[in-house]
Coordinates of C-alpha atoms in Angstrom, one line a residue:
Chain A
M1 CA -73.5 -32.1 -60.2
D2 CA -74.1 -29.8 -57.5
L3 CA -77.5 -29.4 -56.3
E4 CA -77.6 -25.9 -56.3
N5 CA -76.0 -25.5 -60.0
Q6 CA -78.8 -28.1 -61.0
R7 CA -81.2 -25.7 -59.6
R8 CA -80.0 -22.6 -61.3
V9 CA -79.8 -24.8 -64.8
L10 CA -83.4 -25.6 -63.9
E11 CA -84.5 -22.2 -63.3
F12 CA -82.8 -20.8 -66.4
S13 CA -84.2 -23.4 -68.4
E14 CA -87.9 -22.5 -67.5
Q15 CA -87.3 -19.1 -68.0
Y16 CA -85.2 -18.9 -70.9
G17 CA -86.8 -22.0 -72.9
A18 CA -84.7 -25.0 -73.1
E19 CA -83.9 -24.4 -76.6
N20 CA -82.3 -21.2 -75.3
V21 CA -79.9 -22.5 -73.0
V22 CA -76.5 -23.8 -73.8
V23 CA -74.6 -25.1 -70.4
L24 CA -70.6 -25.0 -71.3
L25 CA -68.4 -27.2 -68.9
G26 CA -65.2 -26.9 -67.5
A27 CA -64.8 -30.3 -65.8
A28 CA -61.2 -31.4 -65.2
E29 CA -62.2 -35.3 -66.1
G30 CA -63.9 -37.1 -68.9
E31 CA -65.8 -38.7 -66.4
A32 CA -67.0 -35.5 -64.3
A33 CA -67.9 -33.9 -68.0
G34 CA -69.9 -36.5 -68.8
L35 CA -71.8 -37.0 -65.5
A36 CA -72.7 -33.1 -65.6
A37 CA -73.6 -33.5 -69.4
E38 CA -76.3 -36.5 -68.3
T39 CA -77.4 -34.6 -65.5
V40 CA -78.7 -31.4 -68.0
T41 CA -80.0 -33.8 -70.6
L42 CA -81.1 -36.5 -69.7
G43 CA -81.4 -35.8 -65.6
D44 CA -79.5 -36.5 -62.5
P45 CA -78.1 -40.0 -62.8
T46 CA -77.4 -39.8 -58.8
W47 CA -81.1 -39.0 -58.1
A48 CA -80.0 -36.5 -55.5
G49 CA -80.8 -33.0 -56.9
P50 CA -83.6 -31.3 -58.8
L51 CA -83.0 -32.6 -61.7
A52 CA -83.6 -36.1 -60.7
G53 CA -85.9 -37.6 -63.6
V54 CA -86.1 -33.9 -65.3
S55 CA -84.9 -34.3 -68.9
L56 CA -84.2 -31.1 -70.0
G57 CA -82.5 -32.2 -73.2
L58 CA -80.4 -28.8 -73.4
S59 CA -77.3 -28.1 -75.2
V60 CA -74.3 -28.9 -73.6
F61 CA -70.7 -29.0 -74.5
H62 CA -66.9 -28.5 -72.6
I63 CA -65.0 -25.5 -73.2
C64 CA -62.5 -28.1 -75.0
E65 CA -64.4 -29.3 -77.4
P66 CA -63.3 -28.1 -81.0
E67 CA -66.9 -26.8 -81.8
V68 CA -66.6 -24.4 -78.7
K69 CA -63.2 -23.6 -79.5
A70 CA -64.1 -22.8 -83.2
E71 CA -66.4 -20.1 -81.7
I72 CA -63.9 -18.5 -79.7
D73 CA -61.2 -15.4 -79.9
P74 CA -57.9 -17.6 -80.4
D75 CA -56.2 -15.0 -78.4
V76 CA -58.7 -15.0 -75.7
Y77 CA -58.7 -18.7 -76.1
D78 CA -54.9 -18.9 -75.6
E79 CA -55.0 -16.9 -72.3
Q80 CA -57.8 -18.5 -70.8
I81 CA -57.8 -21.9 -71.7
S82 CA -54.6 -22.7 -73.8
M83 CA -52.6 -24.0 -70.5
M84 CA -55.5 -26.4 -69.1
E85 CA -55.7 -27.9 -73.1
M86 CA -52.4 -28.7 -72.5
V87 CA -53.0 -30.4 -69.2
L88 CA -56.7 -32.0 -69.8
D89 CA -56.7 -35.1 -71.7
V90 CA -59.2 -33.8 -73.9
D91 CA -60.0 -36.7 -76.4
D92 CA -61.0 -38.6 -73.4
I93 CA -63.6 -35.9 -72.5
C94 CA -64.8 -35.5 -76.2
N95 CA -65.5 -39.0 -76.2
E96 CA -67.8 -38.8 -73.0
M97 CA -69.4 -35.5 -74.3
N98 CA -70.2 -37.4 -77.3
A99 CA -71.9 -40.5 -75.8
I100 CA -74.4 -38.2 -73.8
R101 CA -75.2 -36.3 -77.0
D102 CA -75.6 -39.6 -78.7
Q103 CA -78.5 -40.8 -76.4
L104 CA -80.7 -37.8 -77.3
Chain B
M1 CA -35.5 -6.7 -39.7
A2 CA -36.0 -9.7 -38.0
D3 CA -34.8 -13.1 -39.0
Y4 CA -37.2 -15.5 -40.7
S5 CA -39.5 -18.0 -38.6
V6 CA -38.8 -21.3 -38.7
I7 CA -40.6 -24.6 -39.2
K8 CA -40.3 -26.2 -36.1
A9 CA -42.2 -29.1 -35.9
S10 CA -45.2 -30.3 -37.3
S11 CA -47.5 -33.5 -36.4
Y12 CA -50.5 -35.2 -38.4
V13 CA -53.3 -37.5 -36.7
L14 CA -56.1 -39.5 -38.0
A15 CA -59.1 -41.1 -35.9
H16 CA -60.9 -43.8 -37.3
T17 CA -64.4 -43.2 -37.4
P18 CA -66.7 -45.7 -39.4
D19 CA -70.2 -45.4 -37.1
M20 CA -69.7 -41.6 -37.7
V21 CA -69.6 -42.1 -41.4
I22 CA -73.2 -43.4 -41.4
H23 CA -74.5 -40.8 -39.2
N24 CA -72.7 -37.4 -39.4
G25 CA -71.5 -37.9 -43.2
T26 CA -73.5 -35.4 -45.0
T27 CA -73.5 -37.6 -48.3
Q28 CA -75.3 -40.2 -45.6
T29 CA -77.6 -38.1 -43.8
T30 CA -79.1 -36.1 -47.2
E31 CA -79.5 -39.9 -48.5
M32 CA -81.5 -40.5 -45.3
V33 CA -83.7 -37.8 -45.7
V34 CA -84.0 -37.7 -49.5
N35 CA -83.9 -41.3 -50.2
P36 CA -84.1 -43.4 -47.0
D37 CA -84.6 -46.8 -48.4
S38 CA -81.7 -46.2 -51.1
D39 CA -79.6 -49.5 -52.0
Y40 CA -76.5 -47.1 -51.2
L41 CA -77.8 -46.8 -47.5
K42 CA -78.4 -50.5 -47.4
E43 CA -75.1 -51.7 -48.7
L44 CA -72.6 -48.8 -47.0
P45 CA -72.0 -50.9 -43.7
G46 CA -70.9 -53.7 -46.0
H47 CA -68.0 -51.1 -47.2
L48 CA -66.9 -49.8 -43.8
R49 CA -63.3 -50.6 -42.9
S50 CA -62.3 -52.3 -39.6
Y51 CA -59.4 -50.2 -37.4
E52 CA -56.9 -52.5 -38.9
D53 CA -58.1 -52.3 -42.2
C54 CA -57.6 -48.6 -41.6
L55 CA -54.1 -49.0 -40.1
S56 CA -52.7 -51.0 -43.2
Y57 CA -53.9 -48.5 -45.6
I58 CA -50.9 -47.1 -47.1
P59 CA -51.8 -43.7 -47.8
N60 CA -52.7 -43.6 -43.9
Q61 CA -49.4 -44.7 -43.0
A62 CA -47.8 -41.9 -45.3
Y63 CA -49.7 -39.4 -43.4
I64 CA -48.4 -40.1 -40.0
G65 CA -45.3 -40.3 -41.4
N66 CA -44.5 -44.0 -41.7
V67 CA -44.2 -44.0 -45.5
T68 CA -42.3 -41.4 -47.6
N69 CA -43.7 -39.9 -50.9
D70 CA -41.3 -42.0 -52.9
E71 CA -42.4 -45.3 -51.2
L72 CA -45.9 -44.2 -51.7
R73 CA -44.9 -43.6 -55.4
A74 CA -43.4 -47.5 -56.0
V75 CA -47.0 -48.6 -54.9
E76 CA -48.9 -49.9 -57.8
F77 CA -52.0 -48.1 -57.9
P78 CA -54.8 -48.1 -56.6
Y79 CA -53.8 -48.3 -53.0
Y80 CA -57.3 -49.8 -51.4
D81 CA -56.6 -53.1 -52.3
K82 CA -53.0 -53.0 -51.1
K83 CA -51.5 -53.3 -47.4
A84 CA -48.9 -51.5 -45.5
S85 CA -46.3 -54.0 -44.5
E86 CA -46.2 -52.9 -40.9
P87 CA -50.0 -51.6 -40.0
L88 CA -48.8 -49.1 -37.1
R89 CA -50.9 -46.8 -35.2
D90 CA -48.1 -44.5 -34.3
G91 CA -46.1 -42.6 -36.9
K92 CA -42.9 -40.2 -36.8
Y93 CA -45.8 -37.5 -37.0
G94 CA -48.8 -38.8 -35.4
E95 CA -51.1 -41.5 -34.9
I96 CA -54.4 -43.3 -36.2
M97 CA -56.7 -43.5 -32.9
P98 CA -59.7 -46.0 -33.1
E99 CA -63.2 -44.8 -32.9
D100 CA -63.8 -45.7 -29.4
E101 CA -60.8 -43.8 -27.6
F102 CA -62.0 -40.8 -30.0
Y103 CA -65.3 -40.8 -28.5
G104 CA -63.5 -40.9 -24.8
L105 CA -61.3 -38.0 -25.8
M106 CA -64.3 -36.0 -26.9
Q107 CA -66.0 -36.3 -23.6
I108 CA -62.6 -35.1 -22.1
C109 CA -62.7 -32.1 -24.8
D110 CA -66.1 -31.1 -24.1
V111 CA -66.7 -28.7 -20.9
F112 CA -69.9 -28.3 -21.0
D113 CA -71.4 -31.9 -20.4
L114 CA -72.8 -32.4 -23.6
V115 CA -70.9 -35.4 -24.3
L116 CA -72.5 -38.4 -22.3
L117 CA -70.8 -42.0 -22.6
E118 CA -72.7 -45.5 -21.8
K119 CA -71.0 -46.5 -18.4
E120 CA -69.1 -49.7 -19.4
F121 CA -68.2 -48.3 -22.6
A122 CA -66.7 -45.2 -20.6
A123 CA -64.8 -47.4 -18.2
S124 CA -63.2 -49.2 -21.1
V125 CA -62.2 -46.4 -23.2
K126 CA -60.6 -44.9 -19.7
A127 CA -58.1 -48.0 -19.6
K128 CA -57.4 -47.3 -23.0
L129 CA -56.7 -43.5 -22.8
S130 CA -54.8 -44.3 -19.5
A131 CA -52.3 -46.2 -21.7
W132 CA -52.5 -43.7 -24.4
G133 CA -50.3 -41.7 -21.9
M134 CA -51.1 -38.2 -23.6
L135 CA -53.8 -36.8 -20.6
K136 CA -53.4 -36.4 -17.0
E137 CA -55.4 -37.7 -14.4
E138 CA -57.8 -35.3 -13.7
Q139 CA -58.8 -35.4 -17.5
L140 CA -59.2 -39.2 -17.6
S141 CA -61.3 -38.5 -14.2
V142 CA -63.9 -36.9 -16.5
L143 CA -65.0 -40.6 -18.0
D144 CA -65.9 -41.8 -14.4
K145 CA -68.9 -39.3 -14.0
N146 CA -70.6 -41.4 -17.0
Q147 CA -73.8 -43.5 -15.3
W148 CA -75.6 -43.7 -18.5
D149 CA -77.2 -46.9 -20.1
E150 CA -78.2 -47.6 -23.5
E151 CA -81.7 -47.1 -22.7
A152 CA -81.3 -43.5 -21.2
L153 CA -78.8 -42.5 -24.3
S154 CA -81.8 -44.0 -26.7
K155 CA -84.1 -41.7 -25.0
L156 CA -82.2 -38.9 -25.5
V157 CA -81.5 -39.4 -29.1
N158 CA -85.2 -40.2 -29.8
E159 CA -86.7 -37.7 -27.8
E160 CA -84.2 -34.7 -26.8
H161 CA -82.7 -34.2 -30.3
A162 CA -79.3 -35.7 -29.3
E163 CA -76.7 -36.8 -32.0
G164 CA -75.8 -40.3 -31.2
L165 CA -72.5 -42.1 -31.0
Y166 CA -72.2 -45.3 -32.1
L167 CA -69.6 -48.1 -32.1
N168 CA -69.8 -51.0 -34.6
F169 CA -74.1 -50.1 -35.0
K170 CA -74.5 -49.7 -31.4
L171 CA -75.3 -46.5 -29.3
V172 CA -72.9 -45.8 -26.7
G173 CA -73.1 -42.2 -26.1
C174 CA -74.8 -39.1 -27.3
V175 CA -73.7 -35.7 -27.7
K176 CA -76.9 -33.2 -26.5
R177 CA -77.9 -30.1 -28.0
A178 CA -76.6 -27.0 -25.8
H179 CA -79.8 -25.0 -26.6
D180 CA -83.3 -26.0 -27.2
V181 CA -84.0 -23.7 -29.8
D182 CA -80.7 -21.9 -31.2
V183 CA -79.7 -23.9 -34.6
N184 CA -75.6 -23.2 -33.8
L185 CA -75.9 -24.5 -30.2
S186 CA -77.8 -27.8 -31.6
A187 CA -76.4 -31.3 -31.1
H188 CA -75.6 -31.6 -34.9
T189 CA -73.3 -28.4 -34.3
M190 CA -72.3 -29.5 -31.1
L191 CA -70.7 -32.8 -32.1
E192 CA -69.1 -30.9 -35.4
N193 CA -67.4 -28.6 -33.1
I194 CA -66.6 -30.8 -31.0
V195 CA -65.2 -33.5 -33.3
S196 CA -63.0 -30.8 -34.5
K197 CA -61.9 -29.3 -31.3
T198 CA -60.9 -32.9 -30.3
S199 CA -59.1 -33.9 -33.1
S200 CA -57.2 -30.6 -33.2
V201 CA -56.2 -31.6 -29.2
Q202 CA -55.0 -34.9 -30.7
A203 CA -52.7 -33.6 -33.1
I204 CA -51.2 -30.7 -30.7
L205 CA -51.1 -33.6 -27.6
N206 CA -49.0 -35.6 -30.5
L207 CA -46.7 -32.8 -31.5
I208 CA -46.1 -32.3 -27.6
R209 CA -45.2 -35.6 -27.1
K210 CA -43.5 -36.9 -30.4
T211 CA -41.1 -33.7 -30.6
G212 CA -40.8 -33.1 -26.8
T213 CA -42.1 -29.4 -27.3
D214 CA -42.8 -27.7 -24.0
P215 CA -46.4 -26.9 -23.8
E216 CA -45.6 -23.8 -21.9
S217 CA -43.3 -22.3 -24.9
I218 CA -46.1 -21.8 -26.9
D219 CA -47.3 -18.4 -27.1
Y220 CA -50.2 -18.3 -29.5
V221 CA -52.5 -20.7 -31.4
I222 CA -54.5 -20.2 -34.5
D223 CA -56.7 -22.6 -35.6
C224 CA -57.6 -23.3 -39.1
C225 CA -60.3 -25.7 -39.9
E226 CA -63.5 -25.2 -41.6
E227 CA -66.0 -25.1 -38.6
A228 CA -67.6 -22.4 -36.8
C229 CA -68.6 -22.3 -33.1
G230 CA -70.8 -19.6 -31.7
D231 CA -74.5 -18.9 -30.9
M232 CA -77.2 -17.2 -32.3
N233 CA -75.8 -14.1 -31.7
Q234 CA -72.5 -14.4 -33.1
R235 CA -72.7 -17.4 -35.2
G236 CA -68.7 -17.8 -36.0
G237 CA -67.7 -16.2 -32.6
G238 CA -65.0 -18.2 -32.1
N239 CA -62.6 -19.7 -30.9
F240 CA -61.3 -23.0 -31.3
A241 CA -57.6 -22.1 -31.0
K242 CA -57.9 -21.3 -27.4
A243 CA -60.5 -24.1 -26.7
A244 CA -58.0 -26.4 -28.0
A245 CA -55.0 -25.0 -26.3
E246 CA -56.7 -24.9 -22.8
V247 CA -57.0 -29.0 -23.1
A248 CA -53.8 -29.4 -24.4
G249 CA -52.2 -27.4 -21.7
L250 CA -50.9 -24.3 -23.6
V251 CA -51.1 -22.3 -20.5
N252 CA -49.4 -19.3 -21.8
A253 CA -50.9 -19.3 -25.0
T254 CA -53.8 -17.4 -26.6
G255 CA -55.2 -17.4 -30.1
S256 CA -57.5 -17.0 -32.7
D257 CA -59.4 -18.6 -35.7
T258 CA -58.5 -17.9 -39.1
R259 CA -61.0 -19.2 -42.1
G260 CA -60.8 -19.6 -45.6
F261 CA -61.8 -22.9 -46.7
C262 CA -59.4 -25.2 -48.1
A263 CA -56.6 -22.3 -48.1
G264 CA -57.6 -22.0 -44.7
P265 CA -54.1 -23.5 -43.3
A266 CA -51.8 -21.7 -46.0
H267 CA -53.2 -18.0 -44.4
A268 CA -52.9 -19.4 -41.0
I269 CA -49.3 -20.3 -41.7
L270 CA -48.5 -17.1 -43.3
N271 CA -50.3 -15.3 -40.3
A272 CA -48.3 -17.4 -38.1
A273 CA -44.9 -16.8 -39.8
S274 CA -45.6 -13.0 -39.6
L275 CA -46.2 -12.9 -36.3
V276 CA -42.9 -14.6 -35.3
K277 CA -40.6 -12.6 -38.0
A278 CA -42.5 -9.3 -36.8
G279 CA -41.5 -10.6 -32.9
T280 CA -45.0 -10.3 -31.8
F281 CA -44.9 -13.7 -30.4
K282 CA -41.7 -16.4 -30.7
S283 CA -44.0 -19.1 -30.4
V284 CA -46.9 -20.0 -32.8
L285 CA -48.7 -23.1 -33.4
V286 CA -50.9 -23.6 -36.3
T287 CA -53.2 -26.4 -35.5
A288 CA -56.4 -27.7 -37.4
G289 CA -59.2 -30.7 -36.7
G290 CA -61.3 -32.5 -39.1
C291 CA -64.8 -32.7 -40.3
T292 CA -67.4 -34.9 -39.7
A293 CA -69.6 -33.5 -42.7
K294 CA -66.9 -35.0 -45.2
L295 CA -66.9 -38.6 -44.2
G296 CA -67.9 -40.6 -46.8
M297 CA -68.2 -37.5 -49.0
N298 CA -67.5 -39.9 -52.1
G299 CA -69.2 -42.9 -50.7
K300 CA -71.7 -43.6 -53.4
D301 CA -69.0 -43.5 -56.0
H302 CA -66.9 -46.0 -53.7
V303 CA -69.9 -48.3 -53.0
R304 CA -71.0 -48.3 -56.8
K305 CA -67.6 -49.4 -57.6
G306 CA -66.9 -52.0 -55.2
L307 CA -64.5 -50.1 -53.1
P308 CA -64.2 -50.0 -49.0
I309 CA -65.6 -46.6 -47.6
L310 CA -61.9 -44.8 -48.0
E311 CA -63.1 -41.7 -46.2
D312 CA -63.8 -43.0 -42.9
C313 CA -61.1 -41.1 -41.0
I314 CA -61.3 -37.4 -39.3
A315 CA -58.0 -36.0 -40.0
G316 CA -55.8 -32.9 -37.7
F317 CA -52.4 -31.3 -37.9
T318 CA -50.3 -29.0 -36.2
V319 CA -47.3 -27.0 -37.4
L320 CA -44.9 -25.2 -34.8
I321 CA -43.8 -21.9 -36.1
T322 CA -40.8 -20.3 -34.1
E323 CA -38.1 -17.4 -34.3
N324 CA -35.2 -18.6 -36.2
D325 CA -32.9 -21.4 -34.9
G326 CA -30.3 -21.3 -37.4
V327 CA -31.2 -24.7 -38.3
N328 CA -34.9 -25.5 -39.3
P329 CA -36.4 -24.5 -42.8
I330 CA -37.4 -21.1 -42.9
I331 CA -40.6 -19.4 -44.2
R332 CA -40.0 -17.0 -46.9
N333 CA -43.0 -14.9 -46.0
D334 CA -41.7 -12.2 -48.5
I335 CA -41.8 -15.0 -51.7
V336 CA -45.7 -15.1 -51.5
G337 CA -48.3 -15.6 -53.9
R338 CA -52.0 -14.1 -53.9
H339 CA -55.0 -15.0 -55.8
C340 CA -56.5 -11.3 -55.6
V341 CA -59.9 -10.1 -56.3
G342 CA -58.8 -8.9 -59.8
T343 CA -56.8 -12.2 -60.7
G344 CA -59.7 -13.9 -62.6
S345 CA -60.8 -17.4 -62.8
A346 CA -58.9 -19.0 -65.6
P347 CA -56.5 -21.6 -64.3
Q348 CA -53.8 -19.8 -66.3
N349 CA -54.0 -16.9 -64.2
V350 CA -54.7 -19.0 -60.5
I351 CA -51.6 -20.8 -61.1
G352 CA -49.8 -17.7 -62.3
S353 CA -50.5 -15.5 -59.3
L354 CA -49.7 -18.5 -56.9
V355 CA -47.0 -19.8 -58.3
T356 CA -45.0 -17.8 -61.2
D357 CA -45.8 -14.1 -60.2
P358 CA -44.0 -14.8 -56.4
L359 CA -40.9 -16.7 -58.3
D360 CA -40.7 -13.6 -60.8
R361 CA -40.8 -11.3 -58.1
A362 CA -37.8 -13.2 -56.2
G363 CA -35.9 -13.7 -59.4
L364 CA -36.5 -17.6 -59.5
K365 CA -37.7 -20.0 -61.8
V366 CA -40.4 -22.5 -61.8
T367 CA -37.7 -25.2 -62.2
D368 CA -35.7 -23.6 -59.0
V369 CA -38.4 -25.0 -56.6
D370 CA -37.7 -28.6 -55.8
K371 CA -41.1 -29.6 -54.8
F372 CA -44.7 -28.1 -55.1
A373 CA -47.4 -28.9 -52.6
P374 CA -50.6 -27.7 -53.4
E375 CA -53.7 -29.9 -52.6
L376 CA -52.5 -33.4 -52.2
Q377 CA -55.5 -35.5 -51.7
N378 CA -55.2 -39.2 -52.1
P379 CA -56.3 -40.1 -55.6
D380 CA -57.7 -43.3 -54.5
I381 CA -60.7 -41.7 -53.2
T382 CA -60.9 -39.1 -55.9
K383 CA -60.5 -41.1 -59.0
P384 CA -63.2 -43.4 -58.7
A385 CA -65.7 -40.3 -57.6
G386 CA -64.5 -38.8 -61.3
A387 CA -62.7 -36.1 -59.6
G388 CA -59.4 -37.1 -61.2
D389 CA -56.0 -37.0 -59.6
V390 CA -55.9 -33.5 -58.1
P391 CA -52.4 -33.0 -57.0
E392 CA -51.3 -34.4 -60.2
A393 CA -53.5 -32.2 -62.4
N394 CA -51.9 -29.7 -60.2
F395 CA -48.5 -30.3 -61.2
K396 CA -49.5 -30.3 -64.6
M397 CA -50.8 -27.0 -64.6
I398 CA -47.7 -25.5 -63.1
G399 CA -45.3 -27.7 -65.7
A400 CA -47.6 -26.6 -68.6
L401 CA -47.5 -22.5 -67.5
A402 CA -43.4 -23.6 -67.5
V403 CA -44.1 -24.8 -70.6
K404 CA -45.7 -21.8 -71.7
R405 CA -42.9 -19.3 -70.0
G406 CA -40.2 -21.4 -71.6
D407 CA -38.9 -22.3 -68.4
I408 CA -39.2 -26.2 -69.8
E409 CA -39.3 -27.7 -73.1
R410 CA -42.8 -29.7 -73.6
T411 CA -41.0 -32.9 -73.9
E412 CA -39.7 -32.2 -70.5
L413 CA -43.2 -31.9 -69.2
P414 CA -43.7 -35.4 -67.8
A415 CA -40.4 -35.4 -65.8
F416 CA -41.2 -32.0 -64.5
I417 CA -44.2 -33.5 -63.0
K418 CA -42.7 -36.3 -61.4
E419 CA -39.6 -34.8 -59.9
H420 CA -41.1 -31.5 -59.0
G421 CA -44.4 -33.1 -57.8
L422 CA -45.5 -35.5 -55.3
V423 CA -48.3 -38.4 -55.2
G424 CA -51.1 -37.5 -53.3
W425 CA -52.0 -39.3 -49.8
A426 CA -53.9 -37.0 -47.8
P427 CA -57.4 -37.5 -46.6
T428 CA -60.5 -35.5 -48.3
Q429 CA -61.1 -33.6 -45.1
G430 CA -61.4 -30.0 -46.9
H431 CA -58.5 -27.6 -45.7
I432 CA -56.3 -30.6 -44.5
P433 CA -54.8 -31.8 -48.0
S434 CA -54.1 -28.1 -48.9
G435 CA -50.5 -27.9 -48.9
V436 CA -49.8 -28.6 -45.1
P437 CA -49.5 -32.6 -45.1
F438 CA -46.4 -31.8 -46.7
M439 CA -44.7 -29.4 -44.4
G440 CA -43.5 -32.4 -42.1
P441 CA -41.8 -34.7 -45.0
M442 CA -40.6 -30.9 -46.3
R443 CA -39.2 -30.0 -43.1
D444 CA -37.2 -33.5 -42.9
M445 CA -36.0 -33.7 -46.8
I446 CA -34.7 -30.3 -46.3
L447 CA -32.7 -31.0 -42.9
E448 CA -31.4 -34.4 -44.7
G449 CA -30.2 -32.2 -47.8
R450 CA -32.7 -33.8 -50.1
M451 CA -33.9 -30.8 -51.6
S452 CA -33.5 -27.2 -50.5
R453 CA -36.8 -24.8 -51.5
G454 CA -40.3 -25.7 -51.7
M455 CA -43.5 -24.0 -52.3
V456 CA -46.7 -24.5 -50.6
I457 CA -50.1 -23.7 -52.1
G458 CA -53.5 -22.9 -50.5
K459 CA -56.5 -22.9 -52.7
G460 CA -59.9 -22.3 -51.4
S461 CA -63.5 -22.5 -53.1
L462 CA -65.0 -19.2 -51.2
F463 CA -68.3 -19.5 -53.6
L464 CA -69.4 -22.5 -51.4
G465 CA -70.4 -19.9 -48.8
R466 CA -72.6 -17.8 -51.1
M467 CA -70.7 -14.4 -50.2
T468 CA -68.8 -14.4 -53.3
N469 CA -68.3 -16.1 -56.3
L470 CA -64.7 -15.7 -56.1
F471 CA -62.1 -18.6 -55.4
D472 CA -58.9 -18.0 -53.3
G473 CA -55.5 -18.9 -52.6
V474 CA -52.2 -18.0 -51.3
S475 CA -48.7 -19.4 -51.7
F476 CA -45.5 -19.5 -50.0
V477 CA -41.9 -20.5 -50.1
V478 CA -40.0 -22.6 -47.7
E479 CA -36.3 -23.0 -47.7
A480 CA -33.1 -24.6 -46.3
N481 CA -31.7 -22.4 -43.4
P482 CA -28.8 -20.4 -44.5
G483 CA -27.9 -20.1 -40.7
K484 CA -29.0 -16.8 -38.4
T485 CA -28.2 -13.6 -39.1
E486 CA -25.9 -11.3 -37.2
E487 CA -29.0 -9.6 -35.7
A488 CA -30.8 -12.8 -34.6
S489 CA -28.0 -14.5 -33.6
G490 CA -25.0 -11.8 -32.5
T491 CA -22.3 -14.1 -33.7
A492 CA -22.6 -14.9 -37.1
A493 CA -20.5 -12.9 -39.8
P494 CA -22.1 -9.9 -41.1
A495 CA -22.7 -10.2 -44.7
V496 CA -21.6 -6.5 -45.1
S497 CA -19.2 -5.0 -42.7
E498 CA -19.5 -1.8 -41.4
E499 CA -16.3 -0.4 -42.8
Q500 CA -17.9 -1.6 -46.1
I501 CA -21.1 0.4 -45.2
K502 CA -19.1 3.7 -44.5
A503 CA -17.5 3.7 -47.8
L504 CA -20.7 3.1 -49.7
I505 CA -22.3 6.2 -48.0
A506 CA -19.0 8.3 -48.5
Q507 CA -19.4 6.9 -52.3
S508 CA -22.8 8.2 -52.4
M509 CA -22.5 11.6 -51.1
R510 CA -19.5 12.2 -53.3
D511 CA -21.6 11.0 -56.5
F512 CA -24.2 13.7 -55.0
A513 CA -21.9 16.2 -54.4
E514 CA -20.7 15.7 -58.0
S515 CA -24.0 15.6 -59.3
L516 CA -24.8 19.2 -58.0
L517 CA -21.6 20.6 -59.8
K518 CA -22.7 19.3 -63.0

């Protein structure tokens, strides 16, 4: 995850409390989604950014996961996300996200 | 209205710079600061490729025009463990230069005596660049002035903030700082800018030699790289375009720089096409050199997965745009897509604004475009880094939008991606892969009758500059040349005769008179 984004996630979790922050990802690949999810939960696996060694344990989802989709107005989802849903390997992304969450 | 402009020629060059990966790539320089004893830095040298391996890398041969996209598609993925059957330095569109010659060319492109080379190294490079045959004797003689030994160079690097130039891990030169306080003229910045200028010059010289273009025929140059040159009072003052034109001998040209992150080249081509169509200039050269910072950008993932460092080349390109010659493909600067301020960032909106909106305005379907050229990054580089196959993702998005609009059935999506898409081959040098690597092959395919219409799509991540959260993009259509119009050629048959126009006017006046009587 981009170092600047790591810094912003860290600041938000300090400002609002980790239990009040949900991270919503839009990564196009399962692996990239998993890495970002790992960064905001267990810590930066690359040990390069502000979240290196910092386990925030934040709630994290990908926009294409069914739990998130169920929360969004179907018309808005169709307009904003449906095309990408057709393009992405949603199963792979969900598997990666679940694998990270299972470690918490 | 003047005729459309045409794609007259293009060139694509690489310079293999493995030592610069270590010393100038930001992934590595950042690691040296935050984690200097890291395993990555220790393992990195063992993953650098030789020049011969760089030549035999099939996507590199594709970039310089020796391997077609269909031939690359036939290679089983991944590419890094395959070898090109003919690992050539020279290609149809350009060449792959070795690191030592590139350092020599850097010194020839430096007009402020900032690049210094070790004496014997400079002599050996002079012989090679002389054999290269693209430089004048007076330019080559610049290499004679080097009286430096390794000790003197080390002193400059260690005590005077110079940036070292290394060959096979040995110090063979340096780039001095151009000011003792101004960070915009630091050795780091000067090295980045001189490398960009040098690779731009390399691309221009290749264009001149390989296409027989008269350097004196070029009126204007637009540089669209991602660097900025200037000093503390005008940090991005410019201009790379004129600086490169000077070295390349474009004596009748002036120029300017256009920027837009990775979308820069598409903006620059549009500017050039419009300048020519407007009649402002007859011949405009769009050029860009490469970027040291991005060398080894995904190196950590490549090393972790046992791959060679695949981002070991500085890249450059040029596209020459001239007035209509009745032969070369035309740039339809009236079929242009724009990601506007109000477009929004949802992928649907982005692809809609860049692909379907301009096609709709022109009465065309998505399937009327034979080939799309969005970001064309080599997936061999991006996939191991978790960024996926970028070109394929773009073609899937275009296809998915075509499905949503009813242009194609969902079951046709895989066939659409293959038929209207390309497999990626371009180095991940930011602005380099953004559509333009296809302009050379597309020109050839159109001239050979293998396609008649293509769309180039440039997209840029403006938010990286922290001035806006917006993203950007522009696109344009290229078509087979239908021949000159009457105005342009003075000989071709007019589409509508003078008699027909008189009859149309007379009919309109009759209709108008009748409407007054009603």
